[in-house]
PDB file of C-alpha atoms in Angstrom:
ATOM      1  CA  UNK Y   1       1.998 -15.807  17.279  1.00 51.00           C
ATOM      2  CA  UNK Y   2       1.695 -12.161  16.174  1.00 53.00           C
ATOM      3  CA  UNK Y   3       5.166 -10.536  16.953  1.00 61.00           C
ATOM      4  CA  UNK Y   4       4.554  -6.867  18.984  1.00 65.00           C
ATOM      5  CA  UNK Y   5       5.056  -3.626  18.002  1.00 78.00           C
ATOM      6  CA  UNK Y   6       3.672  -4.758  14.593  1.00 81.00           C
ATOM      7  CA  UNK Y   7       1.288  -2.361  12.688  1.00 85.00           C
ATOM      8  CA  UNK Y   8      -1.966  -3.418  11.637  1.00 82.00           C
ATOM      9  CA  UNK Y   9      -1.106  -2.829   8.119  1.00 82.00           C
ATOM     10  CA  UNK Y  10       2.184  -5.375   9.218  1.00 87.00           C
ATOM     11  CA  UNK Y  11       0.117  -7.530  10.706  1.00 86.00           C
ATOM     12  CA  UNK Y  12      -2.246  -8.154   7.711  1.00 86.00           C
ATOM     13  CA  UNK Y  13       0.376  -8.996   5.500  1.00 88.00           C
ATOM     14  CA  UNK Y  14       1.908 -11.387   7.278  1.00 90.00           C
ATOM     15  CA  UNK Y  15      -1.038 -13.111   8.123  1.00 89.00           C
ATOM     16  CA  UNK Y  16      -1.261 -13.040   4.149  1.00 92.00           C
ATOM     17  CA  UNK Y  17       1.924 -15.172   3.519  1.00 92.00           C
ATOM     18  CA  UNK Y  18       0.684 -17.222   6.474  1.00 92.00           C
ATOM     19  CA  UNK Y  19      -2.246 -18.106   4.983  1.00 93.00           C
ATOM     20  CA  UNK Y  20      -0.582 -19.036   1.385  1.00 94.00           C
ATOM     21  CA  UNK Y  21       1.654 -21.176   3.272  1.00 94.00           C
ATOM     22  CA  UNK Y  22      -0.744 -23.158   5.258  1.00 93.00           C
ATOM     23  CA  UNK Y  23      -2.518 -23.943   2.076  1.00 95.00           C
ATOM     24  CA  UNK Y  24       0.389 -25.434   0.742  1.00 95.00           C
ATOM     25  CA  UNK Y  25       1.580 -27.252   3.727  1.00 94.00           C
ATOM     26  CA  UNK Y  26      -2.103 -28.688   3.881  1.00 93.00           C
ATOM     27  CA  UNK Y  27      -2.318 -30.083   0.206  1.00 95.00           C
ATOM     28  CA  UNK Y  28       1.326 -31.556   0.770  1.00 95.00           C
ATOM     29  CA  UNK Y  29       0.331 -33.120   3.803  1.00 92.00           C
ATOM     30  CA  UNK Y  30      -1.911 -35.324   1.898  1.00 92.00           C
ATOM     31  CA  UNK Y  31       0.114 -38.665   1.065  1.00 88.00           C
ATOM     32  CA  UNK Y  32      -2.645 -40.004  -1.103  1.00 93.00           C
ATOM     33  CA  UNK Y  33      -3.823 -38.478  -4.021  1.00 94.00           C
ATOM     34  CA  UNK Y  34      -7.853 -38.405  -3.600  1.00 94.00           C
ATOM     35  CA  UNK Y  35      -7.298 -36.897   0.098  1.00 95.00           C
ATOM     36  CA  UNK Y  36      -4.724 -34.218  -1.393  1.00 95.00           C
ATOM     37  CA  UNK Y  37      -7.649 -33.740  -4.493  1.00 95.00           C
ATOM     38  CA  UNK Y  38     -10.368 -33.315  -1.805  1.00 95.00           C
ATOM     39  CA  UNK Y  39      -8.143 -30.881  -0.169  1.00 95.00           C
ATOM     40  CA  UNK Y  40      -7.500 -28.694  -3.109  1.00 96.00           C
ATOM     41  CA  UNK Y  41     -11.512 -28.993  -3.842  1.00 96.00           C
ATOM     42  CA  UNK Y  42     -12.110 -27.708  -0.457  1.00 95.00           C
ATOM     43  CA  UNK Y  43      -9.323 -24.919  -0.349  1.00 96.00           C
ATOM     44  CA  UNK Y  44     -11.096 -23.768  -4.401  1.00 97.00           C
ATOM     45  CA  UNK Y  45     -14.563 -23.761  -2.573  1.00 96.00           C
ATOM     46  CA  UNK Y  46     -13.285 -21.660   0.212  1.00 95.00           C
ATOM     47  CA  UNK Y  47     -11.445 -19.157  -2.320  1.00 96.00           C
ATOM     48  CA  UNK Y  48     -14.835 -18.511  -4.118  1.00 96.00           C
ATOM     49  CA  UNK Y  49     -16.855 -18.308  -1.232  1.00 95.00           C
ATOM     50  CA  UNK Y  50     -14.240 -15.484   0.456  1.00 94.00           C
ATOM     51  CA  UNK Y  51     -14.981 -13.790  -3.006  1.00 95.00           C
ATOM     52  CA  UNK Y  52     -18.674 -13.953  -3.093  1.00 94.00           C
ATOM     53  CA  UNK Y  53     -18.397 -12.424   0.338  1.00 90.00           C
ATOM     54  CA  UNK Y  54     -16.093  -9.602  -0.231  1.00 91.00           C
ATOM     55  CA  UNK Y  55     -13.695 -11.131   1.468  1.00 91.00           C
ATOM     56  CA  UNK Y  56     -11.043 -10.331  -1.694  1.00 95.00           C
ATOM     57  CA  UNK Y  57      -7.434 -10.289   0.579  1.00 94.00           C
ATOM     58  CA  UNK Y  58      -8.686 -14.018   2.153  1.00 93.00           C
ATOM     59  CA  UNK Y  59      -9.580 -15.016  -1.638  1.00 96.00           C
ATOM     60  CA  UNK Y  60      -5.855 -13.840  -3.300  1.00 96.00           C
ATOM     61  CA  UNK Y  61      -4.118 -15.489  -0.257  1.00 95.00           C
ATOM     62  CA  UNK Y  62      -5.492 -18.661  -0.764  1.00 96.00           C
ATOM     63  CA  UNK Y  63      -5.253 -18.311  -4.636  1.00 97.00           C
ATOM     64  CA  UNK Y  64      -1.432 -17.652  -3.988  1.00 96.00           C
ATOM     65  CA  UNK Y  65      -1.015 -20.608  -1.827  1.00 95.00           C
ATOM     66  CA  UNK Y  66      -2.404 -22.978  -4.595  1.00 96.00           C
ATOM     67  CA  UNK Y  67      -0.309 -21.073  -7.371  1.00 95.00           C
ATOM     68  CA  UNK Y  68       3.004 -21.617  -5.580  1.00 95.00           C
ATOM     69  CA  UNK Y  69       5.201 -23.951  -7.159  1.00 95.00           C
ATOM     70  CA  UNK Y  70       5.109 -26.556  -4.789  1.00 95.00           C
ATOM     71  CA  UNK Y  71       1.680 -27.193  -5.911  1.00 96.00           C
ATOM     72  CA  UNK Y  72       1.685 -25.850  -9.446  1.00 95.00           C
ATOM     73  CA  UNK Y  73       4.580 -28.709 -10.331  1.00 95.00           C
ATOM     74  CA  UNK Y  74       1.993 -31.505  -9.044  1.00 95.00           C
ATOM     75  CA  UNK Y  75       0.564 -32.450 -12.329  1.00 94.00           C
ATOM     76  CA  UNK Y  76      -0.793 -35.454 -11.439  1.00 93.00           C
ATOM     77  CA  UNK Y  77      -3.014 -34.040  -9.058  1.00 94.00           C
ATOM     78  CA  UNK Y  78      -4.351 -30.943 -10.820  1.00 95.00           C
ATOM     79  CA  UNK Y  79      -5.140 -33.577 -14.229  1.00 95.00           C
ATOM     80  CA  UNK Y  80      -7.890 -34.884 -11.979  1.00 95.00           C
ATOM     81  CA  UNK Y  81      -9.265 -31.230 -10.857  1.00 94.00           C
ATOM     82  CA  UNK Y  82     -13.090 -31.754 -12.404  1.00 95.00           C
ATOM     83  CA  UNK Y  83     -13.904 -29.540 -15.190  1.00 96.00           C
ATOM     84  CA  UNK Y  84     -16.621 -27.397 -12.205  1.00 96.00           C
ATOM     85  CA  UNK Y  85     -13.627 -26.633 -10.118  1.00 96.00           C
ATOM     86  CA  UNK Y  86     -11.048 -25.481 -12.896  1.00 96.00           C
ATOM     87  CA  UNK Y  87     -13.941 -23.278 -13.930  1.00 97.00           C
ATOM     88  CA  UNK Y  88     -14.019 -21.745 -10.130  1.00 97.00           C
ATOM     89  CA  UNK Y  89     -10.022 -21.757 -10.759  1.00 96.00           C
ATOM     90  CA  UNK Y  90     -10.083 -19.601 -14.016  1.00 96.00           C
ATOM     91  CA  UNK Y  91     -13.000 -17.578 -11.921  1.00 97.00           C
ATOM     92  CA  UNK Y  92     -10.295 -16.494  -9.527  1.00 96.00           C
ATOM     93  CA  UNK Y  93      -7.647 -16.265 -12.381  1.00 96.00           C
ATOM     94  CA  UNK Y  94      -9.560 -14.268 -14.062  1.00 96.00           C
ATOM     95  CA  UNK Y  95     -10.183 -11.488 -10.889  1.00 97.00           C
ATOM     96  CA  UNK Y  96      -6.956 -11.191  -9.465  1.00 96.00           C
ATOM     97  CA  UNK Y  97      -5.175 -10.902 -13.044  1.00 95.00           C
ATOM     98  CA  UNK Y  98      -2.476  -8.088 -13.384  1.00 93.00           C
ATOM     99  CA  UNK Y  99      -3.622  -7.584 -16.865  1.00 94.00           C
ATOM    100  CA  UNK Y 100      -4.520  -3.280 -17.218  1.00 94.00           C
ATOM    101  CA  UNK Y 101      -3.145  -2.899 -13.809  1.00 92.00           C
ATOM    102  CA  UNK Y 102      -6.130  -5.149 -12.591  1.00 94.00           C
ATOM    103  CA  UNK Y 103      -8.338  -3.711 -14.035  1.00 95.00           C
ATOM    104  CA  UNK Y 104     -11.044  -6.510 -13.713  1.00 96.00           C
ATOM    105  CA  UNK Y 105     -10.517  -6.459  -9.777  1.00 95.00           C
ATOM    106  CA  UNK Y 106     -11.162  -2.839  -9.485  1.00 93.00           C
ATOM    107  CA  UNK Y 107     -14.277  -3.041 -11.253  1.00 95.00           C
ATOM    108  CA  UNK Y 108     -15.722  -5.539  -9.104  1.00 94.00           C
ATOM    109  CA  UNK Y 109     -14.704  -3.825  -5.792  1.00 92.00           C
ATOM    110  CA  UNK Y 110     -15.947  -0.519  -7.328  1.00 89.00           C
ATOM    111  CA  UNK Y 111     -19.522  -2.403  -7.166  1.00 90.00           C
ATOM    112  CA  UNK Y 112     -18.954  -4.652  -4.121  1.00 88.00           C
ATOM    113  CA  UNK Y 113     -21.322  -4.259  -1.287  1.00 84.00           C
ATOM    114  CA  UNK Y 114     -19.847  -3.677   2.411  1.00 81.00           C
ATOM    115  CA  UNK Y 115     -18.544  -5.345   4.223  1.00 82.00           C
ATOM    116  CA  UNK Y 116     -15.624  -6.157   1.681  1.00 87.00           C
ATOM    117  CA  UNK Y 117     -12.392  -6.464   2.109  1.00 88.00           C
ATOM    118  CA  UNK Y 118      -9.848  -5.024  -0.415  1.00 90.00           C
ATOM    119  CA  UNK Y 119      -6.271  -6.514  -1.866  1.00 92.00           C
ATOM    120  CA  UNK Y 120      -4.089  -4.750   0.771  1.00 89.00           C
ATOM    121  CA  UNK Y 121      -1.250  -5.714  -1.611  1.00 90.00           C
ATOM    122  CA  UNK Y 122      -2.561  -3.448  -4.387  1.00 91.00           C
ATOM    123  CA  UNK Y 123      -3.548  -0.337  -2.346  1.00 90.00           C
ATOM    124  CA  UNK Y 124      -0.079  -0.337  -0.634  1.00 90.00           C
ATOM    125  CA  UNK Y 125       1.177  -0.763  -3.898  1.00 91.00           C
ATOM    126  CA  UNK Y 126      -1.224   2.414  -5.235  1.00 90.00           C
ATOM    127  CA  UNK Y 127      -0.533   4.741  -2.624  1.00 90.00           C
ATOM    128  CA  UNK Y 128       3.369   4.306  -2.609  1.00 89.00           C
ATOM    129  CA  UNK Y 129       3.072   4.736  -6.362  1.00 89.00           C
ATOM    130  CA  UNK Y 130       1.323   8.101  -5.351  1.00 89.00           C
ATOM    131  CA  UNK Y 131       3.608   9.107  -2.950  1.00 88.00           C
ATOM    132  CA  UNK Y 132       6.864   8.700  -4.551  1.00 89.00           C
ATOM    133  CA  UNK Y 133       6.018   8.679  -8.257  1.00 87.00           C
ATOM    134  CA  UNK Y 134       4.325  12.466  -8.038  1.00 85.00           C
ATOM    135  CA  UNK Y 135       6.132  15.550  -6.641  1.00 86.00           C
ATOM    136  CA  UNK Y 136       4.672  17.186  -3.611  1.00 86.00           C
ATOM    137  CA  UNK Y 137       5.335  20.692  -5.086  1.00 85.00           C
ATOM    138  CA  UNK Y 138       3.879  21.723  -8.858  1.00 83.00           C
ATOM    139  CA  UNK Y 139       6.967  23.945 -10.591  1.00 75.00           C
ATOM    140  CA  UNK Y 140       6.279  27.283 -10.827  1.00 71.00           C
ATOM    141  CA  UNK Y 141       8.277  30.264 -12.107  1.00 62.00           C
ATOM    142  CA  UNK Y 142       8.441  33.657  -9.445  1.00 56.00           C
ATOM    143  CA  UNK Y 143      11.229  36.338  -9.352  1.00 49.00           C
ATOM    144  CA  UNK Y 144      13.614  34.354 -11.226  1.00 45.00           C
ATOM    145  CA  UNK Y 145      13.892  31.288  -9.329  1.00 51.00           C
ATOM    146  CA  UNK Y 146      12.159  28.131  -9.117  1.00 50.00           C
ATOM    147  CA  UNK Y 147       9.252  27.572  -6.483  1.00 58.00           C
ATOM    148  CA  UNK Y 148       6.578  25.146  -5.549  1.00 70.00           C
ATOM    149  CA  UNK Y 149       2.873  25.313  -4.878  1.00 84.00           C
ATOM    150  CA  UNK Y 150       1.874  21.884  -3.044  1.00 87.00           C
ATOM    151  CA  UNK Y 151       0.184  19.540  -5.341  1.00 88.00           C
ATOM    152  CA  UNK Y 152      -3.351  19.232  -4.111  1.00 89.00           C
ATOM    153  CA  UNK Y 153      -4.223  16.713  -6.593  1.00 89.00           C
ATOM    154  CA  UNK Y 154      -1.634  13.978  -5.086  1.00 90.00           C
ATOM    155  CA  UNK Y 155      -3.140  13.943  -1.801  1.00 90.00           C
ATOM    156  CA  UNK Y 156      -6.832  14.129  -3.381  1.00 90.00           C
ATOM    157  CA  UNK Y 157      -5.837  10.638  -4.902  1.00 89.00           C
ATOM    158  CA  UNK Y 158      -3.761   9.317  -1.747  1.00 89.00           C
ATOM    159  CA  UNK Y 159      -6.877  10.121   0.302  1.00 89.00           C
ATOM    160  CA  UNK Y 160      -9.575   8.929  -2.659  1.00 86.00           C
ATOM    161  CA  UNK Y 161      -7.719   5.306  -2.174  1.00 84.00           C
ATOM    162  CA  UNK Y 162      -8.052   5.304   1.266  1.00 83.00           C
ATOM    163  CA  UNK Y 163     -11.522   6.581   1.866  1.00 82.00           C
ATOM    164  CA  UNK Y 164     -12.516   3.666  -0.959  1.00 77.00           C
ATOM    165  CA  UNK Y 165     -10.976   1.102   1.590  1.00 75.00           C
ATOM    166  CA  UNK Y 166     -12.548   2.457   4.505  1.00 73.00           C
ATOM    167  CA  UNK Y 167     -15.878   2.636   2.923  1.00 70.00           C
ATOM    168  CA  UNK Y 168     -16.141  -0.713   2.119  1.00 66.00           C
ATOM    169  CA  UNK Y 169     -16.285  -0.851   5.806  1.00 61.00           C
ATOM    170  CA  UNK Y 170     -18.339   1.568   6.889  1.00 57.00           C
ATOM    171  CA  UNK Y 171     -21.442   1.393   9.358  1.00 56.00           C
ATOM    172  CA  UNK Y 172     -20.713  -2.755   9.415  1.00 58.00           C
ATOM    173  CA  UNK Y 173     -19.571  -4.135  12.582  1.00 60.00           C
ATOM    174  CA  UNK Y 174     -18.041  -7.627  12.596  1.00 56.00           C
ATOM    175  CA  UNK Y 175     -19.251  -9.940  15.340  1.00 56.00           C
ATOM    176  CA  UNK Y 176     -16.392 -11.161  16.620  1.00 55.00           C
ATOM    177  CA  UNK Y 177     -17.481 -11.617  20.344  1.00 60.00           C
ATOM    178  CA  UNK Y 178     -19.746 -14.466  19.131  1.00 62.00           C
ATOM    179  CA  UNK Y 179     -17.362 -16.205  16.893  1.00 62.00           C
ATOM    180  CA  UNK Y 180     -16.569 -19.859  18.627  1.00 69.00           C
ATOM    181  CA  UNK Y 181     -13.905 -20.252  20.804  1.00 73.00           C
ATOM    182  CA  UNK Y 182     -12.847 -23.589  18.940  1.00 74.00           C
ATOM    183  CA  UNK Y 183     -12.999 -21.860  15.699  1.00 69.00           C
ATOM    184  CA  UNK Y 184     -10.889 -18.567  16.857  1.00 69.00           C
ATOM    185  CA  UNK Y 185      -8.451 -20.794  18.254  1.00 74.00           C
ATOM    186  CA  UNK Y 186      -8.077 -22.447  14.539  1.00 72.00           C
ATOM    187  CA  UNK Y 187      -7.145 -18.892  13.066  1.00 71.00           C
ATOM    188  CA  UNK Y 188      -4.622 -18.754  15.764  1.00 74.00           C
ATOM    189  CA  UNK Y 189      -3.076 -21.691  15.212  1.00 74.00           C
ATOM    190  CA  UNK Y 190      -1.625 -20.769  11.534  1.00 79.00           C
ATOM    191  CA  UNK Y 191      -0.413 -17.634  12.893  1.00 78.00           C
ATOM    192  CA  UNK Y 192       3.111 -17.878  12.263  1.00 79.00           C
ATOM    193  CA  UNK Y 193       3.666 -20.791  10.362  1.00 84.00           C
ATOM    194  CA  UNK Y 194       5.227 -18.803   7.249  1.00 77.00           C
ATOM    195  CA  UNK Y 195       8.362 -18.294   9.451  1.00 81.00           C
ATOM    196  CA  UNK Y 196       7.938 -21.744  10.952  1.00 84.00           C
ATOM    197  CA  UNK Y 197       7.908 -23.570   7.321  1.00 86.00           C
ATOM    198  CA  UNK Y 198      10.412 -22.593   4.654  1.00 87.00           C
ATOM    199  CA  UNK Y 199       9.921 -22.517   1.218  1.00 87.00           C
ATOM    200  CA  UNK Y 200      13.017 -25.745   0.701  1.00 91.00           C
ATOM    201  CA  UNK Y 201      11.176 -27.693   2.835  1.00 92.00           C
ATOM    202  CA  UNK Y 202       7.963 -27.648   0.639  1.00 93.00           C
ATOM    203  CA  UNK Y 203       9.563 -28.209  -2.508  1.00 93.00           C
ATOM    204  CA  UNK Y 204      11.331 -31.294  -0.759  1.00 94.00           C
ATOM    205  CA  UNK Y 205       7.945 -32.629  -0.148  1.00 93.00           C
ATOM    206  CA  UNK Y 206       6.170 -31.572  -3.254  1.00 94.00           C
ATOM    207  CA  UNK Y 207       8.788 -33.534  -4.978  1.00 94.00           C
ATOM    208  CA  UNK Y 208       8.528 -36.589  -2.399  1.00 93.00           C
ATOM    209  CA  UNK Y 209       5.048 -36.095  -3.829  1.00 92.00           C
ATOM    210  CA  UNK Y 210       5.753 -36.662  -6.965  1.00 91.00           C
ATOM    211  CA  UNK Y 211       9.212 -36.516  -8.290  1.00 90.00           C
ATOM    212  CA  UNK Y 212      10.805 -34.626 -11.109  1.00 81.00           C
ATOM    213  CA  UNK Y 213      10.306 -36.232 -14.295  1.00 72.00           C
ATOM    214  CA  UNK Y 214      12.871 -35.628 -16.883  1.00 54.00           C
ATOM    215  CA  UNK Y 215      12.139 -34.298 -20.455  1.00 51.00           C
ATOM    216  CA  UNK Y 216      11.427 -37.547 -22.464  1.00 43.00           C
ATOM    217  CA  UNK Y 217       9.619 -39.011 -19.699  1.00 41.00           C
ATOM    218  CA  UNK Y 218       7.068 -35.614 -20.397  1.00 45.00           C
ATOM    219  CA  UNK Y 219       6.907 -35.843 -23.933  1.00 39.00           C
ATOM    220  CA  UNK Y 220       6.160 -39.520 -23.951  1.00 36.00           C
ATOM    221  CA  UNK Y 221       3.044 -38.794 -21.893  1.00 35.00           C
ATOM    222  CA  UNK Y 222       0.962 -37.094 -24.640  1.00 36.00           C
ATOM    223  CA  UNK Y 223      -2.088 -37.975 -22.713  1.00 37.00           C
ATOM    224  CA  UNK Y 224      -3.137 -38.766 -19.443  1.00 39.00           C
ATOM    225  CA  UNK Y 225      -6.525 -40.773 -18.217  1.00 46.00           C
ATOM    226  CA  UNK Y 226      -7.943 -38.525 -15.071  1.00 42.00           C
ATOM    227  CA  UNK Y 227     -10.355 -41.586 -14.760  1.00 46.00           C
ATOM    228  CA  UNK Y 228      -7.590 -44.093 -14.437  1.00 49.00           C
ATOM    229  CA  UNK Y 229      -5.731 -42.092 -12.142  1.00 44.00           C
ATOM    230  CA  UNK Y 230      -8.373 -41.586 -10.021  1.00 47.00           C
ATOM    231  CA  UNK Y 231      -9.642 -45.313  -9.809  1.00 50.00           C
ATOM    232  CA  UNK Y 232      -6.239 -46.097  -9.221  1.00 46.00           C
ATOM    233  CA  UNK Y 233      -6.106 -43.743  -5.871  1.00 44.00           C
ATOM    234  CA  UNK Y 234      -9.228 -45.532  -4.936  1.00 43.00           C
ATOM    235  CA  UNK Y 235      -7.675 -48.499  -4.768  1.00 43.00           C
ATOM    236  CA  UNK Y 236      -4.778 -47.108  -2.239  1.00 40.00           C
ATOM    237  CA  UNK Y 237      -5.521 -46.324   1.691  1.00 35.00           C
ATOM    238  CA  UNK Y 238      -6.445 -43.095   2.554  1.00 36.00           C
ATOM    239  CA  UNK Y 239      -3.565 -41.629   5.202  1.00 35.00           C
ATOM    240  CA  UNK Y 240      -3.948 -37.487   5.645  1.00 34.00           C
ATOM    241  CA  UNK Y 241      -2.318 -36.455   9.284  1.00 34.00           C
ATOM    242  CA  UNK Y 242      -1.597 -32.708   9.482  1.00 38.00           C
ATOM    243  CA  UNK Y 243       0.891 -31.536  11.632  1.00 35.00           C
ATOM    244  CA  UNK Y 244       0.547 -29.798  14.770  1.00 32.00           C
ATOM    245  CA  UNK Y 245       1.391 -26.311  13.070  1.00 36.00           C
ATOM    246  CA  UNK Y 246      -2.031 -26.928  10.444  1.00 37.00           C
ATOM    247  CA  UNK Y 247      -5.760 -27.122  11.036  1.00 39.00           C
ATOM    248  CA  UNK Y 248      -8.412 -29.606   9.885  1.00 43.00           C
ATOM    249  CA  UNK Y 249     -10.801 -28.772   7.119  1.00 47.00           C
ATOM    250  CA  UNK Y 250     -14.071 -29.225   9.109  1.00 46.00           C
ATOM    251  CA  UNK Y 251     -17.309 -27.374   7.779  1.00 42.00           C
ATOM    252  CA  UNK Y 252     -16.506 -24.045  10.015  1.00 42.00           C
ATOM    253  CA  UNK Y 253     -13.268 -23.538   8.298  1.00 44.00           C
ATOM    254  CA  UNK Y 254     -14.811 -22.225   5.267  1.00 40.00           C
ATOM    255  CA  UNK Y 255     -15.308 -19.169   7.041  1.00 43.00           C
ATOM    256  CA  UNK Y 256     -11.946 -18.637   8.348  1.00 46.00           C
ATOM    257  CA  UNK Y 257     -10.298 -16.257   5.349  1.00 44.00           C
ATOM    258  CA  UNK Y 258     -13.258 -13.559   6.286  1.00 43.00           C
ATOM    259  CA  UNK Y 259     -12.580 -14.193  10.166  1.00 42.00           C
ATOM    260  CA  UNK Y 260      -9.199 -14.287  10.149  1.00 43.00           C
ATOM    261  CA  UNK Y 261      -8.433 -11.203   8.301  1.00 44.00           C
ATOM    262  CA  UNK Y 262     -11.187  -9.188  10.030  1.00 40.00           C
ATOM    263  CA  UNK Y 263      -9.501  -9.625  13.159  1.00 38.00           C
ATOM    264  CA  UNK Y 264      -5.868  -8.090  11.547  1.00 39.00           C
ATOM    265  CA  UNK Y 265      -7.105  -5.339   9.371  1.00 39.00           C
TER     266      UNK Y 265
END
């Protein structure tokens, strides 16, 4: 549940973590390693789609869920990641890297089309830097003491940042009174669940997963067969039962990170 008295701003963010964390909690959910491979498939296809529809907060939150450790320790299951889907995964890499103060993602939401949604992460992040990194006053020099003129230019770029958010919006209304019941009911459900899982408890089960593997045991393995591994999984009985707290993957769920947000921000 959304707690009151939240902003929106608030709200969006921790609908963010939420997000990240039901992606993890779904992958480790998945006993077997083909269901927990499908999983990650589907969670990749939904992260590219959310980009390809502007949707770039939805995209980075599921991107963060599948870079948390609990899943980035899983080696096992990422060897078998097909070649297609670790492009899709170097895609995302690629957009939401920090590299000349993400650059590349600012060049692609400078062309985006509305709707699109921006990293809310980053323009907090820009408009604090704004706020408290440049005086409000420029110096100036007038009968011997010092005094200020307000500097224009600071709240030029404040409001330039978030004009270029609410542009993106713009003349697009979201739909939201035809949205299915079922389906709205699914974004509702992982509302929350950041403060209902902790972060101990997933790197219990990631390592229930698979456990730590010491030093030699890693250097022996100078090369694994994803083939073998995978025909080996086939072999095994497929057992996947999320909790109460998580959602199934069914074909409307692709959809959700643009839903979902839409509704918060």
């Amino acid at each position: 549940m959304v707690e009151k008295d939240l902003s929106p701003t608030e709200i969006a963010i921790q609908f963010f973590n939420d997000v990240a964390t039901w992606v993890v909690d779904l992958v480790l959910h998945a006993a077997d390693i083909r269901v927990r491979l499908e999983v990650v498939e589907r969670f990749i296809d939904i992260m590219i789609v959310s980009i390809d529809m502007g949707s770039y907060n939805a995209a980075q939150a599921v991107f963060s869920g599948l870079r948390m450790h609990p899943l980035v320790r899983l080696t096992t299951t990422w060897n078998l990641i097909s070649d297609e889907y670790r492009r899709k995964l170097e895609r995302a890499s690629a957009l939401f890297s920090l590299e000349k103060n993400c650059q590349t993602y600012r060049d692609v939401f400078a062309d985006s089309q509305p709707p699109s949604i921006c990293l809310l992460a980053l323009l907090c992040r820009d408009i604090l830097y704004m706020k408290d990194g440049t005086s409000n006053y420029l110096p100036t020099k007038s009968r011997g003491k010092d005094e200020g003129m307000i500097n224009l230019q600071k709240w030029r770029r404040i409001f330039a940042s978030i004009d270029t958010y609410h542009s993106s919006k713009i003349q697009v209304s979201f739909p939201l009174e035809s949205v299915d019941e079922e389906l709205e009911n699914k974004v509702h459900q992982i509302t929350g669940i950041n403060k209902l899982i902790s972060e101990s408890s997933l790197s219990e089960r990631s390592k229930a997963i698979e456990p730590a593997r010491d030093k030699s045991y890693r250097t022996s393995m100078a090369i694994i067969d994803p083939d073998a591994q995978l025909a080996k999984a086939k072999t095994s009985s497929l057992e996947f039962a999320p909790a109460v707290s998580t959602m199934e993957l069914d074909n409307n769920s692709i959809f959700l990170p643009l839903l979902s947000l839409s509704l918060y921000i």
